[in-house]
GROMACS .gro file of C-alpha atoms in nm:
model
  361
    1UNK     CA    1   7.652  10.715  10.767
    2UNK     CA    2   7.987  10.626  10.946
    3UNK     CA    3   8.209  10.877  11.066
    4UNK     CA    4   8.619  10.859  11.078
    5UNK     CA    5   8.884  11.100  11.094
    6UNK     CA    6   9.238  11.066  11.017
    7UNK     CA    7   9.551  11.266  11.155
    8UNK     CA    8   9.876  11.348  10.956
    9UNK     CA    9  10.183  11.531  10.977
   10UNK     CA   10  10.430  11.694  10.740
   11UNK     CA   11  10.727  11.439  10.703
   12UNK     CA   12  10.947  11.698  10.646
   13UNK     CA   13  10.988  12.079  10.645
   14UNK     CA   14  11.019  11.999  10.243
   15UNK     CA   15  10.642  11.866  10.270
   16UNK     CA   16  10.554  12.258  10.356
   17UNK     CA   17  10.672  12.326   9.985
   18UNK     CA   18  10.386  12.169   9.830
   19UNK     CA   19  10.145  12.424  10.033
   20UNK     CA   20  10.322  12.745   9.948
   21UNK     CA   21  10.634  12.774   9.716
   22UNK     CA   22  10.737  13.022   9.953
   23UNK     CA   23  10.816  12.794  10.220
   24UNK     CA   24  11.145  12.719  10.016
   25UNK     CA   25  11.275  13.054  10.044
   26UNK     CA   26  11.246  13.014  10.443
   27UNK     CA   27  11.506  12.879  10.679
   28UNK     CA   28  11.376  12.512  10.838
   29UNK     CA   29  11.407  12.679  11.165
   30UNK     CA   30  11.206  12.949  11.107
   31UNK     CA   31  10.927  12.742  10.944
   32UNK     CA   32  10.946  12.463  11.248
   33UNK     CA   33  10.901  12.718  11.492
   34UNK     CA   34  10.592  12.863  11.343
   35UNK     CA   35  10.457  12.509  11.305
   36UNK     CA   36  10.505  12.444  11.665
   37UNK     CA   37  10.307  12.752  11.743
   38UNK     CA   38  10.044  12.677  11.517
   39UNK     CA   39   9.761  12.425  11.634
   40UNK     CA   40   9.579  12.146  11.518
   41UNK     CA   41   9.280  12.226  11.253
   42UNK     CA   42   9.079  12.018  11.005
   43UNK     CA   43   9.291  11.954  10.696
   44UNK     CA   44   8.944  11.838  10.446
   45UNK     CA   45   8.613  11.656  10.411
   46UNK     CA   46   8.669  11.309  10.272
   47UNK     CA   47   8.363  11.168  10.105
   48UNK     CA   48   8.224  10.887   9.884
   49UNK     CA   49   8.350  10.573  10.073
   50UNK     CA   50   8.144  10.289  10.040
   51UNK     CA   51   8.098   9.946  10.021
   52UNK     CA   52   7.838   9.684   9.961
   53UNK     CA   53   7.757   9.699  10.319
   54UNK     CA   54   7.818  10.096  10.420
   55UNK     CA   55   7.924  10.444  10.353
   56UNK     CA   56   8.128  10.655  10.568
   57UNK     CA   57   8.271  11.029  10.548
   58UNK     CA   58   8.600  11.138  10.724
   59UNK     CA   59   8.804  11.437  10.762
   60UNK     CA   60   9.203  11.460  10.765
   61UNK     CA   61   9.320  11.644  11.079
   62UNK     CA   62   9.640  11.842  11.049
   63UNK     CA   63   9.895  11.799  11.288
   64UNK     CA   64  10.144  12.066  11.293
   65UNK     CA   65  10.458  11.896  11.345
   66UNK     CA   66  10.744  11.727  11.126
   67UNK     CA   67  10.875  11.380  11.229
   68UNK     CA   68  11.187  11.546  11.332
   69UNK     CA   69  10.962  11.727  11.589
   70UNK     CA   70  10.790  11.422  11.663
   71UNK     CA   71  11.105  11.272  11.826
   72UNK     CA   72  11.292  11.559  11.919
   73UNK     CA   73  11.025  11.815  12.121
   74UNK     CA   74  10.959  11.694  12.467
   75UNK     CA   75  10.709  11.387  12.453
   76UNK     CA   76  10.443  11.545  12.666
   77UNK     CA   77  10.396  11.821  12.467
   78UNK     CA   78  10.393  11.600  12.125
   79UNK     CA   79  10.107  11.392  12.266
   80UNK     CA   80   9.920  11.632  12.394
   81UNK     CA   81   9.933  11.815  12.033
   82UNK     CA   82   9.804  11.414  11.904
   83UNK     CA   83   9.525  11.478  12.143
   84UNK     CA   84   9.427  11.864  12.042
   85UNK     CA   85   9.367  11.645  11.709
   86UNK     CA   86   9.189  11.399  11.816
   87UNK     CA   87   8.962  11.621  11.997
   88UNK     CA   88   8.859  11.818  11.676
   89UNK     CA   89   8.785  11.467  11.513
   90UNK     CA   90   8.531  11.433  11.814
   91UNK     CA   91   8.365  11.744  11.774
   92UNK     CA   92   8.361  11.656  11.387
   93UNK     CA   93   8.175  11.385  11.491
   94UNK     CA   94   8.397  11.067  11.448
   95UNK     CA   95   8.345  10.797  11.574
   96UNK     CA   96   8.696  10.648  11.532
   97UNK     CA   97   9.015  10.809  11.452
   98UNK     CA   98   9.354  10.654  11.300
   99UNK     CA   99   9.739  10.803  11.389
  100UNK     CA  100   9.955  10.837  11.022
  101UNK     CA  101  10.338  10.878  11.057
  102UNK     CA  102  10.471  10.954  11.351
  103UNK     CA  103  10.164  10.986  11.571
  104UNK     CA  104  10.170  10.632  11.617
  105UNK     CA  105  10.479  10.621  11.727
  106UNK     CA  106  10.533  10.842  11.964
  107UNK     CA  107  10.475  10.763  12.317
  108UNK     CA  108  10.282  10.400  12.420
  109UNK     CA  109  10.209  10.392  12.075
  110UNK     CA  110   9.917  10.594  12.100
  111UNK     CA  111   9.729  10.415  12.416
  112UNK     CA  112   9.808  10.790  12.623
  113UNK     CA  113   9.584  10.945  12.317
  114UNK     CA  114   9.332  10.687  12.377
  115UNK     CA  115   9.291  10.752  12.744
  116UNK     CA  116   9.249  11.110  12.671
  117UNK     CA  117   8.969  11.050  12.373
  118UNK     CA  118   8.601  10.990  12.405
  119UNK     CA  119   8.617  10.808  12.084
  120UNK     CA  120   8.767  10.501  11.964
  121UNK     CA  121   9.176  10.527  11.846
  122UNK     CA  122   9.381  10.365  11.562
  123UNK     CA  123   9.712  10.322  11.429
  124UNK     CA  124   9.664  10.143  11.111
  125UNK     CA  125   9.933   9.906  11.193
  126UNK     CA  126   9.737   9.587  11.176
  127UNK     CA  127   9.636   9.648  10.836
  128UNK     CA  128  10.004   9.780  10.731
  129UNK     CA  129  10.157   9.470  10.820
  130UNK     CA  130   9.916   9.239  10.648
  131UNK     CA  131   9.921   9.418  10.336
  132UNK     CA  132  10.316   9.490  10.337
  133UNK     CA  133  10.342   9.115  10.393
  134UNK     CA  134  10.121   9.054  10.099
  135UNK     CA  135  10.263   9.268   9.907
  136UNK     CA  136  10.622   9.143   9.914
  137UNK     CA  137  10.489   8.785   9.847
  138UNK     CA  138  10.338   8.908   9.548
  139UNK     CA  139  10.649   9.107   9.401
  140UNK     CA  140  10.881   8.767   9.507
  141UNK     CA  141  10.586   8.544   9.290
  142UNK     CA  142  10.617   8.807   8.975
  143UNK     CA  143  11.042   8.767   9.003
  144UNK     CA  144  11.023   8.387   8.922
  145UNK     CA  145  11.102   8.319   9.330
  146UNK     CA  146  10.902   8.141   9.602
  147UNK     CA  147  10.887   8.327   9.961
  148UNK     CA  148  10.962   8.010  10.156
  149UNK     CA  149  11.287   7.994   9.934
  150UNK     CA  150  11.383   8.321  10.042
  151UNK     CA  151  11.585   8.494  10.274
  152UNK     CA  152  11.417   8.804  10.503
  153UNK     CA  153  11.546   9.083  10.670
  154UNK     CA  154  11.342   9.277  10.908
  155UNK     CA  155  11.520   9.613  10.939
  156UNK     CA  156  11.344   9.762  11.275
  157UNK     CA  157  11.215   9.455  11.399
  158UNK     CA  158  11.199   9.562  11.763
  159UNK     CA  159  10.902   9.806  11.640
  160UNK     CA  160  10.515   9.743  11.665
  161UNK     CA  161  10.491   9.710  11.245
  162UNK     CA  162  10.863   9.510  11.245
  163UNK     CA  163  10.795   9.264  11.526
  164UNK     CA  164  10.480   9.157  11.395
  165UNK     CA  165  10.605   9.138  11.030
  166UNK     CA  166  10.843   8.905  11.149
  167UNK     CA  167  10.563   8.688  11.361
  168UNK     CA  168  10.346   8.663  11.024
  169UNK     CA  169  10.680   8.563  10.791
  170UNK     CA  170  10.822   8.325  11.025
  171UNK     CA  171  10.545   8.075  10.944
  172UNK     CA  172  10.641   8.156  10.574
  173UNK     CA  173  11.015   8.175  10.534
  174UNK     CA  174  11.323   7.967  10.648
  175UNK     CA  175  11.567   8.216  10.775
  176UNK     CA  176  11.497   8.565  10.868
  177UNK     CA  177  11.745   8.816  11.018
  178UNK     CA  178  11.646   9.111  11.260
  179UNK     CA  179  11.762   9.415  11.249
  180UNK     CA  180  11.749   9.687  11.488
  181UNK     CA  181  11.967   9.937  11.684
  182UNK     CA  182  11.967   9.747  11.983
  183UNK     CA  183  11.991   9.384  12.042
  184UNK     CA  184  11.873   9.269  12.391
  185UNK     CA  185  11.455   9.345  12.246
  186UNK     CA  186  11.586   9.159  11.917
  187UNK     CA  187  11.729   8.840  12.136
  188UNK     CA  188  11.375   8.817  12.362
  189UNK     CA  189  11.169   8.873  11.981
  190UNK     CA  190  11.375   8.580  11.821
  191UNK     CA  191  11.377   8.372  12.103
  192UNK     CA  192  10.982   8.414  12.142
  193UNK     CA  193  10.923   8.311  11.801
  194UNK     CA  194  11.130   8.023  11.789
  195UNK     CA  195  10.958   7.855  12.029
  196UNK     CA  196  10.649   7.859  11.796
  197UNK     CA  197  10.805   7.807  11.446
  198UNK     CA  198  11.091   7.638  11.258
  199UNK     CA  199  11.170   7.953  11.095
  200UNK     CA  200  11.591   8.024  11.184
  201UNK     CA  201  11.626   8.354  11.348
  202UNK     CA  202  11.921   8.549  11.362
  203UNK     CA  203  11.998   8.900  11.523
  204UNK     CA  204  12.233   9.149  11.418
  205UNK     CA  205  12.317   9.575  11.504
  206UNK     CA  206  12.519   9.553  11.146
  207UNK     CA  207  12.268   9.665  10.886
  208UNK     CA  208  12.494   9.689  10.567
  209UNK     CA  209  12.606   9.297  10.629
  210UNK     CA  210  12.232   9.186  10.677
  211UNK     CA  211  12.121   9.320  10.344
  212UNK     CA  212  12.421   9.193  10.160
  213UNK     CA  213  12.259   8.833  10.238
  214UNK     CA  214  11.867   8.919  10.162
  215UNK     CA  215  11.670   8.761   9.936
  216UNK     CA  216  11.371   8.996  10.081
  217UNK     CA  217  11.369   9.350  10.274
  218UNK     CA  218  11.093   9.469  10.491
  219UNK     CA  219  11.198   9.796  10.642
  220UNK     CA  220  11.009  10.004  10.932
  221UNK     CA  221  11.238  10.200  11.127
  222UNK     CA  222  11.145  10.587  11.265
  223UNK     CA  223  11.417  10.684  11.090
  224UNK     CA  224  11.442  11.011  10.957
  225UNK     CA  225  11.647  10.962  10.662
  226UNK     CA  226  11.774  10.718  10.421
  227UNK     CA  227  11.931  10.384  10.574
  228UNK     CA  228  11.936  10.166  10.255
  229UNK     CA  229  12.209  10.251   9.985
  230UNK     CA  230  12.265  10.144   9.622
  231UNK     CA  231  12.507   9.921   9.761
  232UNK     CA  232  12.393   9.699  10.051
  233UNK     CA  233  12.136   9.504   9.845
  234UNK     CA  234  12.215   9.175   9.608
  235UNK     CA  235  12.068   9.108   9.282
  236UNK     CA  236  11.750   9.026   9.265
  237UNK     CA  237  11.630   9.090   9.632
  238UNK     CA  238  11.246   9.278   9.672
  239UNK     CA  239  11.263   9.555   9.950
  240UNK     CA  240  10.908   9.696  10.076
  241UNK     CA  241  10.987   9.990  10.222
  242UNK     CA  242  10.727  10.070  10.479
  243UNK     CA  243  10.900  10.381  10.666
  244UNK     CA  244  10.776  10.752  10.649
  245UNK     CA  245  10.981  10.911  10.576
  246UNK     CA  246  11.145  10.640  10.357
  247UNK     CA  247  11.420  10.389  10.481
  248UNK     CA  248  11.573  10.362  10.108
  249UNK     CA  249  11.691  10.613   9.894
  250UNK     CA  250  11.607  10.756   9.591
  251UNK     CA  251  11.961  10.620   9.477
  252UNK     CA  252  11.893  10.270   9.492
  253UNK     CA  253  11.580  10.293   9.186
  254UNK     CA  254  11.861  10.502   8.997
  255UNK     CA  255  12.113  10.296   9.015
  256UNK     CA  256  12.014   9.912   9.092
  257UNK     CA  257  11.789   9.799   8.771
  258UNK     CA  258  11.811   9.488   8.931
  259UNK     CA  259  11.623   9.483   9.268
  260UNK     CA  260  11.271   9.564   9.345
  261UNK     CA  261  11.146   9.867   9.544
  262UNK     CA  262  10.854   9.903   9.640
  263UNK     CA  263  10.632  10.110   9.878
  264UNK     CA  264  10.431   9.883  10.151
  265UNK     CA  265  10.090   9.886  10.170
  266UNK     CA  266   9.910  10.122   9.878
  267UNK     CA  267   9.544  10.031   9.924
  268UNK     CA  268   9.239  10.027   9.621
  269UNK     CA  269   8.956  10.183   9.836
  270UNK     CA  270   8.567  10.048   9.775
  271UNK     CA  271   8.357  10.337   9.632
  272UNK     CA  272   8.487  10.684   9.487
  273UNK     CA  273   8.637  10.874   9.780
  274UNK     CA  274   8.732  11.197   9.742
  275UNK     CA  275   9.020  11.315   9.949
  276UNK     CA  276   8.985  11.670   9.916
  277UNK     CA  277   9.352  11.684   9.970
  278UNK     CA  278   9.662  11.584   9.691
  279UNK     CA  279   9.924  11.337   9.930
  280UNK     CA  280  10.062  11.249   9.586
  281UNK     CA  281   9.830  10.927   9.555
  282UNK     CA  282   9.640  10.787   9.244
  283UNK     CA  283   9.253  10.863   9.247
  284UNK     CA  284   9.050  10.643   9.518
  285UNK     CA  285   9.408  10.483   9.660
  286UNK     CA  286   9.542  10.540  10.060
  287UNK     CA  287   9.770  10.378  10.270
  288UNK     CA  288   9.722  10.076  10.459
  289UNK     CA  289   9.669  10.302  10.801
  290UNK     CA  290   9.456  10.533  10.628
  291UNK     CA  291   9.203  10.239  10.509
  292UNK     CA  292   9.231  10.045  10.842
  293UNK     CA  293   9.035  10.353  10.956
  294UNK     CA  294   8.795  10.354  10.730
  295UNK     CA  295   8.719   9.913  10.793
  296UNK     CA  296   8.692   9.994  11.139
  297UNK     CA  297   8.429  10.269  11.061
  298UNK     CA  298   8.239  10.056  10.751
  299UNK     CA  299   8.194   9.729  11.004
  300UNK     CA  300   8.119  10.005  11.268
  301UNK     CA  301   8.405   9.824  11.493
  302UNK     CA  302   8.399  10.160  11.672
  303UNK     CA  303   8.708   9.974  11.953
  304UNK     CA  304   9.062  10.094  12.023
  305UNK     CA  305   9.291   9.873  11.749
  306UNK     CA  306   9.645   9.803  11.703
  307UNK     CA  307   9.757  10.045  11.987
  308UNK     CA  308  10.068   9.990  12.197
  309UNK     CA  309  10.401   9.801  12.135
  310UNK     CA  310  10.293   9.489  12.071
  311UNK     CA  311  10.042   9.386  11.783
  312UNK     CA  312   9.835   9.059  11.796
  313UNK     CA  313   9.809   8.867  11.509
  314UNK     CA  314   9.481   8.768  11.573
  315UNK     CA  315   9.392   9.160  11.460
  316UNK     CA  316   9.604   9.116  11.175
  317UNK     CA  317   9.362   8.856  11.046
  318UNK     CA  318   9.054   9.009  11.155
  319UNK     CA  319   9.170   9.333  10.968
  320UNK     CA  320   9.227   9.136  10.651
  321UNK     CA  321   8.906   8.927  10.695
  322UNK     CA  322   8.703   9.268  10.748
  323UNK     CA  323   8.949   9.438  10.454
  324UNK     CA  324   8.762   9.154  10.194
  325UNK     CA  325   8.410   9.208  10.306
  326UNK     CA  326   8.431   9.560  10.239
  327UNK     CA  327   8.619   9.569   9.938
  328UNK     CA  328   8.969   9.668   9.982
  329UNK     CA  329   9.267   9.540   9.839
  330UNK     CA  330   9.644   9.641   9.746
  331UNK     CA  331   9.679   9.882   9.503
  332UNK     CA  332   9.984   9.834   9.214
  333UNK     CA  333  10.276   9.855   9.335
  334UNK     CA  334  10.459  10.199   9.292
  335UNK     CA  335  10.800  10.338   9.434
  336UNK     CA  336  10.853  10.728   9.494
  337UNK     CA  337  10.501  10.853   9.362
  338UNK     CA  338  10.514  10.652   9.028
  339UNK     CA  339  10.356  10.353   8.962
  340UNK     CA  340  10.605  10.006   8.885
  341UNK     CA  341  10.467   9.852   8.546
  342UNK     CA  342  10.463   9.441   8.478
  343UNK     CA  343  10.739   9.541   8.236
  344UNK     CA  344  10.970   9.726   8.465
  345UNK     CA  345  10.929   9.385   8.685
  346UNK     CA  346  11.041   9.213   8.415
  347UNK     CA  347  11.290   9.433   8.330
  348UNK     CA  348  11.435   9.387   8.671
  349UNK     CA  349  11.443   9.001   8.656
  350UNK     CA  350  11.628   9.007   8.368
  351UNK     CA  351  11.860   9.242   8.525
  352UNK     CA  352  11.918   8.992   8.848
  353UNK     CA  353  11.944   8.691   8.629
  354UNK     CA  354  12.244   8.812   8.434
  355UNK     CA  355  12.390   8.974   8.725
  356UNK     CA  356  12.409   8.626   8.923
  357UNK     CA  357  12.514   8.450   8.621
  358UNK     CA  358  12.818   8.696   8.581
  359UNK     CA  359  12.903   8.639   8.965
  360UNK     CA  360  12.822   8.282   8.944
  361UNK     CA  361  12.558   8.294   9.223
   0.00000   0.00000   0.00000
């Protein structure tokens, strides 16, 4: 039997809600401070993984921090928090153990955790990149469109998950635009990839005027609220929202019938795993950085993976090769806990169609 662990986070001090309804009478301060205090502790027992080659068991470790913490406490004492986690996955037993959220993020990216474990360490982003890539050229198929037609934006792109999404589409697209706070890591990203591929790379700080033009939207900022309005997006244009917490808001399913959302990287697992533990998915579905775990643990690839700033695509393949022998694939698509039906798609099609015919686009 294989052994993995897996640590998460509360997103938010709303995410305390669904464990006690009194959280909601508290103030946010009140309930950050107690989970600063609090310490790491096994969150469940995650069983019935298995493919046609292995079984595994895991356990979610609880990290008791919001993002907001994440990137506001001092960074020392954040990691070494990441660490009092992955210590109780070694005493567990694990063998391997992957960073959700924001403990990936913070930091080297989760190398400092690494150097501090006995075991092997993580962050899922190999396998979130694939799939979110996969993902969006599957919703662009089902609207009638072909990716190489289209036009990307990368909002983030200076990240680990960004950066390598735009790596993987430039061999796919014609144009893609980066996005990102600051431009000088932008400049060195475009002008690294250009010198590989034909894709056309622009750079830009101006977010609203990038998705005004964008056929296609990967987002994957650490931001820690909404940066995507009703607004910014043009008929007909797929965003995979890959952020936690989410880059686009609520608003933009309400009020745009005629673009795509969807969430990046919802993973069909092989077997029937139980969770122990309601994160709001269907039955024997994770994310991307969840199931990279569990790969690793199935092939018994018990190795550091997709750690640090930079991701190599090389891993990106070998997680997806790996991903097929074991039985995983993407999930349905969904968008803010619901599941997006082949008639919504179409519904949303239709929607673009006329609205470019009215503005004769």
């Amino acid at each position: 039997m294989e052994k993995f662990a897996f640590i998460f986070h509360p997103l938010s001090v709303q995410d305390m809600e669904h464990i006690s309804p009194i959280m909601h009478y508290l103030p946010d301060s009140f309930i950050e401070t107690c989970l600063k205090l609090k310490k790491p502790f096994k969150v469940s027992h995650i069983t019935g993984l298995k493919s046609p080659y292995a079984e595994a068991e895991g356990w979610f470790i609880g990290c008791t921090l919001t993002a907001r913490q994440m990137v506001t406490l001092p960074e020392e004492f954040v990691i070494e928090r990441i660490i009092e986690c992955g210590k109780i996955a070694q005493d567990l037993g694990a063998k391997i153990v992957g960073l959700g959220a924001f403990t990936s993020i913070v930091g080297d990216g989760g190398i400092t955790v690494a150097n501090n474990l006995d075991i092997a360490v993580t962050s899922g982003n190999s396998y979130t990149v694939a799939t979110a890539v996969e993902g969006t050229e599957k919703a662009v198929t089902l609207l009638g469109k072909r990716l190489e037609d289209c036009r990307a934006v990368i909002v983030g792109a200076s990240g680990s998950i960004g950066s390598a999404c735009v790596r993987l589409l430039s061999a796919r697209v014609k144009h893609i635009t980066l996005v990102a706070r600051h431009l000088p890591p932008l400049e060195e990203l475009a002008e690294e990839v250009m010198k590989s591929s034909a894709c056309e790379i622009a750079v830009t700080d101006e977010i609203h005027a990038a998705l005004r033009e964008a056929d296609i939207v990967l987002t994957v900022t650490s931001a820690l609220d909404f940066i995507i309005a009703p607004s910014d997006l043009k008929p007909g244009a797929v965003i995979c929202d890959v952020a936690r917490p989410r880059n686009v808001s609520r608003e933009v399913s309400q009020k745009r019938n005629d673009v795509l959302v969807i969430e990046g990287g919802v993973i069909s697992l092989p077997g029937n795993v139980n969770f122990n533990f309601d994160f709001g998915f269907p039955k024997n579905t994770s994310y991307a950085c969840m199931a990279e775990t569990m790969i690793l643990a199935l092939d018994g690839r018990y190795e550091n993976f997709s750690l640090g700033r930079h991701l190599q695509l090389d891993h990106v393949e070998t997680i997806s090769r790996l991903a097929d022998k074991h039985g995983f694939k993407l999930a349905g698509f969904r968008n803010f806990e619901r599941a997006i039906t082949e008639a919504h798609i179409l519904e949303v099609k239709r929607n673009a169609e006329l609205a470019l015919a009215i503005h004769g686009k």
